[in-house]
Structure formats: structure tokens, C-alpha cells
Short mmCIF file of C-alpha atoms in Angstrom, two decimals:
data_model
loop_
_atom_site.label_atom_id
_atom_site.label_comp_id
_atom_site.label_asym_id
_atom_site.label_seq_id
_atom_site.Cartn_x
_atom_site.Cartn_y
_atom_site.Cartn_z
CA ALA A 1 -20.75 34.85 -26.77
CA PRO A 2 -20.78 38.47 -28.09
CA VAL A 3 -23.65 37.56 -30.44
CA ALA A 4 -25.63 35.93 -27.64
CA ASP A 5 -24.92 38.89 -25.34
CA LEU A 6 -26.43 41.19 -27.98
CA VAL A 7 -29.38 39.03 -29.04
CA LEU A 8 -30.62 37.52 -25.77
CA PRO A 9 -31.64 40.79 -24.03
CA ASN A 10 -33.65 41.82 -27.11
CA LEU A 11 -35.49 38.50 -26.97
CA GLY A 12 -36.43 39.14 -23.34
CA ALA A 13 -34.32 36.24 -22.11
CA PRO A 14 -33.81 36.11 -18.32
CA ALA A 15 -30.42 37.08 -16.93
CA TRP A 16 -29.52 33.46 -16.10
CA VAL A 17 -29.65 32.27 -19.74
CA MET A 18 -26.23 33.61 -20.75
CA PRO A 19 -24.34 32.09 -17.75
CA LEU A 20 -26.11 28.77 -18.40
CA MET A 21 -25.03 28.80 -22.05
CA ILE A 22 -21.42 29.47 -21.03
CA ARG A 23 -21.47 26.58 -18.56
CA LEU A 24 -22.96 24.19 -21.11
CA LEU A 25 -20.25 25.18 -23.59
CA ALA A 26 -17.63 24.64 -20.90
CA LEU A 27 -19.01 21.15 -20.22
CA GLY A 28 -18.94 20.35 -23.93
CA LEU A 29 -15.31 21.43 -24.36
CA PRO A 30 -13.66 18.32 -22.87
CA VAL A 31 -16.05 16.06 -24.80
CA ALA A 32 -15.18 17.77 -28.08
CA PHE A 33 -11.48 17.67 -27.19
CA PHE A 34 -11.64 13.94 -26.44
CA LEU A 35 -13.49 13.14 -29.68
CA ALA A 36 -10.99 15.18 -31.69
CA TRP A 37 -8.13 13.37 -29.93
CA ALA A 38 -9.55 9.87 -30.22
CA PHE A 39 -11.04 9.90 -33.72
CA GLU A 40 -10.16 11.09 -37.20
CA ILE A 41 -12.28 11.76 -40.29
CA THR A 42 -11.01 9.68 -43.23
CA PRO A 43 -12.33 9.03 -46.76
CA GLN A 44 -13.61 5.73 -45.36
CA GLY A 45 -15.48 7.47 -42.51
CA ILE A 46 -14.75 8.26 -38.87
CA LYS A 47 -12.14 5.97 -37.38
CA ARG A 48 -10.04 5.78 -34.27
CA HIS A 49 -6.60 7.30 -34.66
CA THR A 50 -4.89 3.92 -34.40
CA ALA A 51 -7.09 2.48 -37.15
CA ALA A 52 -6.76 5.60 -39.31
CA ASP A 53 -2.97 5.55 -39.11
CA GLY A 54 -2.82 1.91 -39.96
CA LYS A 55 -0.27 1.46 -37.24
CA ASP A 56 0.30 2.03 -33.58
CA SER A 57 -0.53 5.74 -33.17
CA GLY A 58 1.82 6.54 -31.14
CA LYS A 59 4.58 6.90 -29.60
CA SER A 60 4.10 6.51 -25.84
CA GLY A 61 5.55 9.94 -25.10
CA LEU A 62 3.09 11.61 -27.49
CA GLN A 63 0.22 9.56 -26.07
CA ARG A 64 1.11 10.62 -22.55
CA LEU A 65 1.22 14.24 -23.68
CA ASP A 66 -2.24 13.95 -25.28
CA VAL A 67 -3.71 12.37 -22.16
CA ALA A 68 -2.09 14.99 -19.93
CA THR A 69 -3.50 17.77 -22.10
CA LEU A 70 -7.00 16.26 -21.95
CA VAL A 71 -6.79 15.84 -18.19
CA GLY A 72 -5.62 19.45 -17.87
CA VAL A 73 -8.57 20.78 -19.89
CA VAL A 74 -11.04 18.75 -17.83
CA PHE A 75 -9.43 19.96 -14.61
CA ILE A 76 -9.72 23.64 -15.65
CA VAL A 77 -13.37 23.21 -16.64
CA VAL A 78 -14.17 21.52 -13.33
CA ILE A 79 -12.45 24.27 -11.33
CA VAL A 80 -14.21 27.04 -13.27
CA GLY A 81 -17.63 25.42 -13.27
CA TYR A 82 -17.75 23.78 -9.83
CA GLN A 83 -18.63 26.82 -7.74
CA PRO A 84 -21.42 28.18 -9.99
CA PHE A 85 -23.08 24.76 -10.23
CA GLN A 86 -22.67 24.20 -6.51
CA ASN A 87 -24.47 27.48 -5.86
CA VAL A 88 -27.27 26.71 -8.32
CA SER A 89 -27.82 23.25 -6.83
CA SER A 90 -28.08 24.69 -3.34
CA GLY A 91 -30.65 27.28 -4.48
CA THR A 92 -28.42 30.29 -3.95
CA ARG A 93 -27.12 32.97 -6.33
CA SER A 94 -24.48 31.76 -8.77
CA VAL A 95 -22.76 35.05 -8.06
CA SER A 96 -23.41 36.79 -4.79
CA ALA A 97 -25.46 39.90 -5.54
CA ALA A 98 -23.73 43.09 -4.52
CA ALA A 99 -25.48 45.00 -1.75
CA ALA A 100 -25.66 48.07 -4.00
CA SER A 101 -27.73 46.49 -6.76
CA ILE A 102 -31.38 46.92 -7.70
CA ALA A 103 -34.02 45.92 -10.23
CA VAL A 104 -36.88 48.30 -11.02
CA LEU A 105 -39.98 46.35 -12.01
CA ALA A 106 -42.65 47.75 -14.31
CA PHE A 107 -45.12 49.63 -12.10
CA GLU A 108 -48.71 48.40 -12.07
CA ASN A 109 -51.34 50.55 -13.75
CA LEU A 110 -54.16 51.40 -11.33
CA SER A 111 -55.68 54.12 -13.49
CA PRO A 112 -59.38 53.86 -14.40
CA ASP A 113 -58.37 53.61 -18.05
CA PRO A 114 -56.42 50.38 -18.75
CA SER A 115 -54.83 52.05 -21.76
CA ASN A 116 -52.86 54.23 -19.33
CA ALA A 117 -50.54 51.27 -18.71
CA TYR A 118 -47.93 53.07 -20.82
CA PHE A 119 -47.83 55.87 -18.24
CA ALA A 120 -47.13 53.49 -15.34
CA GLU A 121 -44.47 51.68 -17.34
CA GLY A 122 -42.97 54.97 -18.47
CA ILE A 123 -42.68 56.33 -14.93
CA SER A 124 -40.96 53.18 -13.70
CA GLU A 125 -38.50 53.38 -16.60
CA GLU A 126 -37.80 57.04 -15.81
CA ILE A 127 -36.98 56.06 -12.22
CA LEU A 128 -34.79 53.24 -13.51
CA ASN A 129 -32.87 55.71 -15.68
CA VAL A 130 -32.35 58.05 -12.73
CA LEU A 131 -31.02 55.22 -10.56
CA ALA A 132 -28.75 54.00 -13.36
CA GLY A 133 -27.00 57.36 -13.20
CA ILE A 134 -26.04 56.93 -9.54
CA ASN A 135 -22.40 56.02 -9.19
CA GLY A 136 -21.85 52.77 -7.31
CA LEU A 137 -25.39 51.42 -7.83
CA ARG A 138 -25.78 48.53 -10.26
CA VAL A 139 -29.19 48.56 -11.95
CA ALA A 140 -30.65 45.60 -13.84
CA SER A 141 -31.56 46.33 -17.45
CA ARG A 142 -35.07 47.39 -18.38
CA THR A 143 -35.53 44.35 -20.63
CA SER A 144 -34.68 41.90 -17.86
CA ALA A 145 -36.57 43.67 -15.06
CA PHE A 146 -39.74 44.39 -17.05
CA SER A 147 -39.96 40.79 -18.28
CA PHE A 148 -41.49 39.81 -14.92
CA ALA A 149 -44.59 41.98 -15.42
CA GLY A 150 -47.75 39.99 -14.84
CA ARG A 151 -45.92 36.73 -14.12
CA GLY A 152 -46.38 36.66 -10.34
CA THR A 153 -42.74 35.80 -9.71
CA SER A 154 -41.71 36.25 -6.08
CA VAL A 155 -39.25 38.99 -5.16
CA PRO A 156 -36.61 36.56 -3.82
CA GLU A 157 -36.76 34.64 -7.10
CA ILE A 158 -36.46 37.85 -9.12
CA GLY A 159 -33.44 38.84 -7.05
CA LEU A 160 -31.93 35.41 -7.64
CA LEU A 161 -32.51 35.43 -11.40
CA LEU A 162 -31.29 38.99 -11.93
CA GLY A 163 -28.46 38.82 -9.40
CA VAL A 164 -29.64 41.89 -7.45
CA ARG A 165 -30.03 42.50 -3.74
CA HIS A 166 -32.95 44.95 -3.94
CA VAL A 167 -36.17 45.21 -5.94
CA LEU A 168 -38.31 48.32 -6.45
CA GLU A 169 -41.95 47.74 -7.28
CA GLY A 170 -44.96 50.00 -7.25
CA SER A 171 -48.09 51.27 -8.91
CA VAL A 172 -49.32 54.39 -10.67
CA ARG A 173 -52.81 55.88 -10.75
CA ASN A 174 -53.15 58.68 -13.26
CA GLN A 175 -56.46 60.52 -13.47
CA GLY A 176 -56.67 63.89 -15.14
CA LYS A 177 -54.05 66.18 -13.65
CA ASP A 178 -53.69 64.08 -10.49
CA VAL A 179 -51.26 61.23 -10.09
CA ARG A 180 -50.68 58.79 -7.25
CA ILE A 181 -47.45 56.80 -7.20
CA THR A 182 -46.80 54.08 -4.65
CA ALA A 183 -43.31 52.65 -4.47
CA GLN A 184 -41.70 50.09 -2.18
CA LEU A 185 -38.12 48.95 -1.87
CA ILE A 186 -37.67 45.29 -0.93
CA ASP A 187 -34.63 43.36 0.24
CA ALA A 188 -34.64 40.35 -2.09
CA ASP A 189 -32.56 38.23 0.30
CA THR A 190 -34.97 38.52 3.22
CA ASP A 191 -38.15 39.48 1.31
CA THR A 192 -38.71 42.39 3.71
CA HIS A 193 -39.70 45.99 3.02
CA LEU A 194 -36.95 48.53 3.55
CA TRP A 195 -39.04 51.50 2.56
CA SER A 196 -42.50 52.26 1.18
CA LYS A 197 -44.34 55.48 0.41
CA THR A 198 -47.30 56.85 -1.50
CA TYR A 199 -47.05 60.15 -3.36
CA ASP A 200 -50.18 62.13 -4.21
CA ARG A 201 -49.17 64.88 -6.58
CA LYS A 202 -50.30 66.99 -9.47
CA LEU A 203 -48.99 65.87 -12.83
CA ILE A 204 -46.89 69.01 -12.99
CA ASP A 205 -44.80 67.61 -10.12
CA ILE A 206 -44.05 64.32 -11.88
CA PHE A 207 -40.31 65.02 -12.22
CA LYS A 208 -40.11 66.01 -8.57
CA VAL A 209 -41.69 62.71 -7.55
CA GLN A 210 -39.12 60.76 -9.56
CA GLU A 211 -36.37 62.64 -7.73
CA GLU A 212 -38.00 62.01 -4.33
CA ILE A 213 -38.21 58.27 -4.99
CA ALA A 214 -34.58 58.09 -6.11
CA LEU A 215 -33.51 60.05 -3.02
CA ALA A 216 -35.50 57.74 -0.76
CA ILE A 217 -33.78 54.71 -2.28
CA THR A 218 -30.30 56.19 -1.86
CA ASP A 219 -31.18 57.04 1.75
CA ALA A 220 -32.28 53.43 2.34
CA LEU A 221 -28.99 52.20 0.86
CA MET A 222 -26.86 54.79 2.64
CA GLY A 223 -24.79 52.11 4.35
CA THR A 224 -23.58 50.67 1.04
CA LEU A 225 -23.73 53.65 -1.28
CA GLY A 226 -22.76 56.43 1.09
CA MET A 227 -24.01 59.97 0.46
CA ARG A 228 -25.24 60.48 -3.09
CA GLN A 229 -26.65 63.55 -4.79
CA VAL A 230 -29.68 62.91 -6.97
CA ALA A 231 -31.29 65.50 -9.21
CA VAL A 232 -33.94 65.02 -11.91
CA ASP A 233 -34.19 67.68 -14.59
CA GLN A 234 -37.57 68.66 -15.95
CA LEU A 235 -37.38 67.33 -19.48
CA THR A 236 -40.17 69.55 -20.76
CA ALA A 237 -42.64 72.09 -19.44
CA ASP A 238 -45.32 70.64 -21.73
CA LEU A 239 -46.77 67.81 -19.65
CA GLU A 240 -49.04 66.65 -22.46
CA ALA A 241 -45.96 66.30 -24.65
CA TYR A 242 -44.31 64.30 -21.85
CA GLU A 243 -47.26 61.90 -21.65
CA MET A 244 -47.16 61.51 -25.42
CA PHE A 245 -43.44 60.78 -25.19
CA LEU A 246 -44.04 57.98 -22.64
CA GLU A 247 -46.74 56.47 -24.84
CA ALA A 248 -44.56 56.56 -27.95
CA ARG A 249 -41.61 55.03 -26.14
CA THR A 250 -43.76 52.15 -24.93
CA LEU A 251 -44.99 51.54 -28.48
CA PHE A 252 -41.40 51.64 -29.71
CA TYR A 253 -40.44 48.78 -27.39
CA GLU A 254 -43.10 46.55 -28.92
CA ARG A 255 -40.89 46.17 -32.02
CA ASP A 256 -44.03 45.75 -34.12
CA THR A 257 -44.24 47.53 -37.49
CA ALA A 258 -47.62 49.14 -36.82
CA ALA A 259 -46.62 50.11 -33.28
CA MET A 260 -43.32 51.53 -34.54
CA GLU A 261 -45.07 53.65 -37.17
CA ARG A 262 -47.48 54.95 -34.54
CA ALA A 263 -44.57 55.70 -32.20
CA ILE A 264 -42.81 57.74 -34.88
CA GLU A 265 -45.99 59.67 -35.55
CA ILE A 266 -46.40 60.53 -31.85
CA PHE A 267 -42.72 61.45 -31.50
CA GLU A 268 -43.10 63.87 -34.40
CA HIS A 269 -46.05 65.52 -32.66
CA VAL A 270 -43.97 65.81 -29.48
CA VAL A 271 -41.20 67.57 -31.38
CA GLU A 272 -43.76 69.92 -32.92
CA ARG A 273 -45.10 70.79 -29.48
CA ASP A 274 -41.68 71.24 -27.85
CA PRO A 275 -38.65 71.34 -30.19
CA GLU A 276 -36.39 71.64 -27.10
CA PHE A 277 -37.53 68.29 -25.67
CA VAL A 278 -34.16 66.58 -26.16
CA GLU A 279 -35.22 63.08 -25.18
#
């Protein structure tokens, strides 16, 4: 399980894969237990315990104990697995999503230049990072949330798969020094908009916009989160360095050798431009 928990997110596996693996293992446990109880590996091959012993395997008390143990294991597995499978079969969440939970999807690139997709993705990740720092708000991982980009999956289905109550989606149009960011918060249970807004700003205000969006989300979730203070620090005064940083980070996530080398090269240029840019 620890290995799967580490590997699956890096493979872009949906959030439901790990719970499914655990349930399949749980179902296989009584089968393995029964086979181990009923059969034995001998030099002559696999044989039933009675045949392997060459005599009556048991003593009735021991047999009853074995059967009772097997029944107990099956009972525990059924109790543990019944509710999750009941929920899946009825089309509901295997675990009820907490009201204070959200997934931030990769924002759509509406810039004239398609290569600016890194900027839209970078802004949505920056917002995700801000929200992840809010106490009491559970935020789906970047790997899981961004895996839905371009797939046309409905918001209720995304909420179901990621186990979140809310979904933030949006778009970014970056042209020169002007940027337009549209964001909308959706209740995944009802597929209704809780909040939506378009921000027309100069690129120099990009950190302020991230803060405004995070504040708007916490306001919309005031009933579950309560009052929360949100503040976004300006990571660098060099906005060109910031754009370069977003591009390099996107390349880094591709996990491709050429992309990684290019990312390192860009990161080095960023450090040259602003040695105080901690990120």
C-alpha cells in the first residue's frame, strides 16, 4: 500500500484507484486464507490437508477452530467492505465528501498564442497552492485534479472521483501586459455555480488576483470554513522572471528528459534575473 500510494499519483492515476485496490485485496484475503487452510504444498504437488497428512487431519476441535477463524476473517472483510461497495453500486461517493473540500482544475488557455498554456496552468496551480494553505480546507492534489484537463468529464463526476464537494474551474487570457482570468466555483453535488467572476488586470497585479480569487472562495464557503485570512505574497518583482518560472515548472512536470533539461535552463535564467526569487 505505501508503494502504491507513492507511485499511483505520479502515474496520474485517478483518486479512486487506490481504494479499489484495497477492496480487491480485502476480497482476496478470505480466498487466500481458505486455500492455505485447505491445501498444502508437498513434494508430490498440491494436496488437500487430509491427503497430505496421510490420515484424518484433524482433530475435530482443531477443525472447528480453523473454520471459526475463516468465518471470522470473512465476516470482518464483509463488514469493512460492505458500505463502500454499497455506495459505489448506488452511484454515490464511497466516502462522503466533506463540505470544506475543493479541486482546482487546470485553467483553460484562451490566449492568442497556444504556447501560453503553461501560463494558464501555472496560475491555476498558484491558486491551488494558496488554497492548500487555508486551515480546514481539503484540497485535491495537483496530479489528480489536472488529470481531467481536456477530457470533458462532468463536474459531478469529478467531485465523485476526487471525493470533493467543490470544483474551481476557469480560463486565462494573457496578451502582452494584460491578463484576463475567469474563475467559477461549482458545487459538485448539485452542479450549480456558487460564485463566478472575471478579472481584467495588468500582469503586475497577478499576485493580487490570486489573492482575490482565494478570498472569494473562502467567502463562498464561509458557512463551513468560518472566517479565514488569506494573503498572497509577491514572489518576485520581475514579472518576466515569474512567467519564465511558470513555464519551467510546467516543463518539469512533463518528466521528459528534454523537457527537464529545458526547465533547468530556464530556472537558471530566473535565478540570474532575481536571486531572491525563493520559489
